[in-house]
Amino acid sequence: MDSRRLFRTSATALAAAGLILSGCTGGSDAAGPPPSTAAGTPSAAAGVPSAALQKYYAQKVSWKDCGVANFQCATVKAPLDYAKPAGEQIDLAVSRVKATGPGKRLGSLLVNPGGPGGSSVGYLQGYAGIGYPAPVRAQYDIVGVDPRGVARSAPVECLTGPQMDTYTQVDVTPDSEAEKKALEVAYKEFAAACRKRSAKVLPHVSTVEAARDMDIVRGVLGDEKLTYVGASYGTFLGATYAELFPQRVGRLVLDGAMDPSLSAEDLNREQTGGFQTAIKAFAADCVKQTDCPLGTESVPTALANLQRFFRETDAKPVPTSESRQLGESLATTGVITAMYDEAAWPQLREALARAMGGEGSSLLALADSYYEREPDGSYANLMFANAAVNCLDLPPAFSGPADVDTSVASFEQASPVFGRNLAWAALNCTYWPTPATGRPHRITAEGAAPIVVVGTTRDPATPYKWAQSLADQLSSGTLLTYEGDGHTAYGRGSDCIDTAINTYLLQGTAPKDGKRCS
């Protein structure tokens, strides 16, 4: 698995599956007001920095060798609480690779792989800083900033490795009241562990605050305006930045866009439908292959066989080469992981074949890559940050198990394969210890320069209509469409997409609104 593939499955992809599996995507007021947190309202944040904040913009960065060839690392300070900028501070981890030249240096290009919870520093060093198109790397310093609460930036901590192993195996398709209670207890214990280990930072990891951090970094780097490529959840971070600081928007690419106007239940249900679209595309390809473990008869038969396999792992988990077994929850996560990139479909066919034959290690490995579980049993803080940011950004999807019971049918209608699992997975934020400070709302970013919104027609995690909606909401939004499979489009093999985005980044010319590529 190459570095780009790894980051697409374990970080970039998490805008939705991460949100769904953590169950914290939205609230109940789709037409509600802009987000308001201790960081202040958007209108207040967009002005000239106060005297107390000015010191953050004036700080000097001390770049040091990262221990990774050609990359430099530093820390940038930001206030823990923007309402108290003279109070406690946090350190933001920043990394860069300098423009390689030749040609005029255009400044800094910040990147974010999604999540929330994906490490921008890891993404930079593992892919963007070496894999972005050469002309872009020649003229920009490529920069990654771990958002607050993530990886190296005041990370949220919750469960230990063994506890996470137990948590990821909890049955998310409860068939009895006892199983519903066990799931509820698991979510409560997860939330309690986050409160116990991360009480100080937990109320201050909203996307609004992360966007304000990003503006401090922009100022510290000496850029008048922000140039940025955000994928998946990174599109919400970028759109939030545009809402807060429209006059500081330079060239923003929002790839695999989220729709900030939807309620949690609608987001989760529509995303569930996105995964159904993806699994149907996988099945349609699979039945054409001689090694398809789901059979070669028809797509409906293949999907029915996959559903039967999930039911069988629910009743009797599949052994693996280690002490953990492959139950339905991990099996489903493994399959979902491979939906983000059609390049993983052969790997999924092999993993399913082995699991159906009684050996679940390969499918377990796919699930582990999603959760960023290391071979030694430790976990990155990906899923901890994911829940913490989501649960703070927007109110929970459901008020309790009874709400889920009422909604399961509509989720199963959206996806007979994944619906029940993803409906119950959306219960997580119900028990979160820190009240949500944001609300779903339309983002217009009046006064911003042209913003390119990219959507993929069969994107499993961020359905195409979300990109259409965000491009329509943004006063300067322009929609670029990739007709294909997989999550996000830039750097995934379409010369048409890459040329359009490269031209925008290098020359400032946005593609014509509605441009389509295949």
GROMACS .gro file of N, CA and C in nm, residues 140 218 224-228 241-242 245-253 448-452 476 504-505 508:
model
   81
  140TYR      N    1   0.545   2.660  -0.489
  140TYR     CA    2   0.490   2.680  -0.355
  140TYR      C    3   0.574   2.607  -0.250
  218ARG      N    4  -0.101   3.141   0.855
  218ARG     CA    5  -0.087   3.221   0.733
  218ARG      C    6  -0.008   3.348   0.759
  224GLU      N    7  -0.006   3.710   0.247
  224GLU     CA    8  -0.116   3.806   0.259
  224GLU      C    9  -0.250   3.736   0.255
  225LYS      N   10  -0.260   3.630   0.172
  225LYS     CA   11  -0.383   3.554   0.160
  225LYS      C   12  -0.353   3.406   0.171
  226LEU      N   13  -0.456   3.328   0.201
  226LEU     CA   14  -0.440   3.184   0.219
  226LEU      C   15  -0.459   3.111   0.087
  227THR      N   16  -0.362   3.029   0.052
  227THR     CA   17  -0.376   2.932  -0.057
  227THR      C   18  -0.382   2.794   0.009
  228TYR      N   19  -0.478   2.712  -0.036
  228TYR     CA   20  -0.513   2.595   0.045
  228TYR      C   21  -0.576   2.488  -0.042
  241TYR      N   22  -1.296   2.873   0.704
  241TYR     CA   23  -1.197   2.981   0.694
  241TYR      C   24  -1.249   3.093   0.603
  242ALA      N   25  -1.307   3.056   0.491
  242ALA     CA   26  -1.359   3.156   0.398
  242ALA      C   27  -1.472   3.236   0.461
  245PHE      N   28  -1.286   3.469   0.719
  245PHE     CA   29  -1.188   3.563   0.664
  245PHE      C   30  -1.203   3.575   0.512
  246PRO      N   31  -1.318   3.617   0.462
  246PRO     CA   32  -1.338   3.617   0.316
  246PRO      C   33  -1.236   3.702   0.241
  247GLN      N   34  -1.191   3.813   0.301
  247GLN     CA   35  -1.097   3.900   0.232
  247GLN      C   36  -0.956   3.841   0.229
  248ARG      N   37  -0.933   3.736   0.305
  248ARG     CA   38  -0.800   3.673   0.308
  248ARG      C   39  -0.795   3.545   0.227
  249VAL      N   40  -0.901   3.517   0.154
  249VAL     CA   41  -0.906   3.399   0.069
  249VAL      C   42  -0.824   3.426  -0.057
  250GLY      N   43  -0.725   3.339  -0.081
  250GLY     CA   44  -0.648   3.345  -0.203
  250GLY      C   45  -0.703   3.244  -0.302
  251ARG      N   46  -0.637   3.129  -0.312
  251ARG     CA   47  -0.681   3.022  -0.402
  251ARG      C   48  -0.713   2.900  -0.317
  252LEU      N   49  -0.841   2.870  -0.306
  252LEU     CA   50  -0.888   2.759  -0.223
  252LEU      C   51  -0.945   2.649  -0.310
  253VAL      N   52  -0.896   2.526  -0.288
  253VAL     CA   53  -0.950   2.407  -0.354
  253VAL      C   54  -1.015   2.320  -0.248
  448ALA      N   55  -1.531   3.672  -0.094
  448ALA     CA   56  -1.413   3.588  -0.116
  448ALA      C   57  -1.380   3.579  -0.264
  449ALA      N   58  -1.252   3.559  -0.294
  449ALA     CA   59  -1.209   3.532  -0.430
  449ALA      C   60  -1.266   3.397  -0.476
  450PRO      N   61  -1.260   3.367  -0.606
  450PRO     CA   62  -1.315   3.240  -0.656
  450PRO      C   63  -1.260   3.118  -0.581
  451ILE      N   64  -1.351   3.030  -0.542
  451ILE     CA   65  -1.318   2.907  -0.468
  451ILE      C   66  -1.359   2.789  -0.554
  452VAL      N   67  -1.268   2.695  -0.574
  452VAL     CA   68  -1.297   2.578  -0.657
  452VAL      C   69  -1.346   2.464  -0.568
  476SER      N   70  -1.872   3.280  -0.433
  476SER     CA   71  -1.772   3.275  -0.540
  476SER      C   72  -1.736   3.132  -0.577
  504TYR      N   73  -0.539   2.672  -1.180
  504TYR     CA   74  -0.595   2.762  -1.077
  504TYR      C   75  -0.489   2.798  -0.973
  505LEU      N   76  -0.417   2.698  -0.923
  505LEU     CA   77  -0.317   2.724  -0.819
  505LEU      C   78  -0.201   2.808  -0.872
  508GLY      N   79  -0.411   3.133  -1.102
  508GLY     CA   80  -0.525   3.204  -1.042
  508GLY      C   81  -0.651   3.199  -1.125
   0.00000   0.00000   0.00000
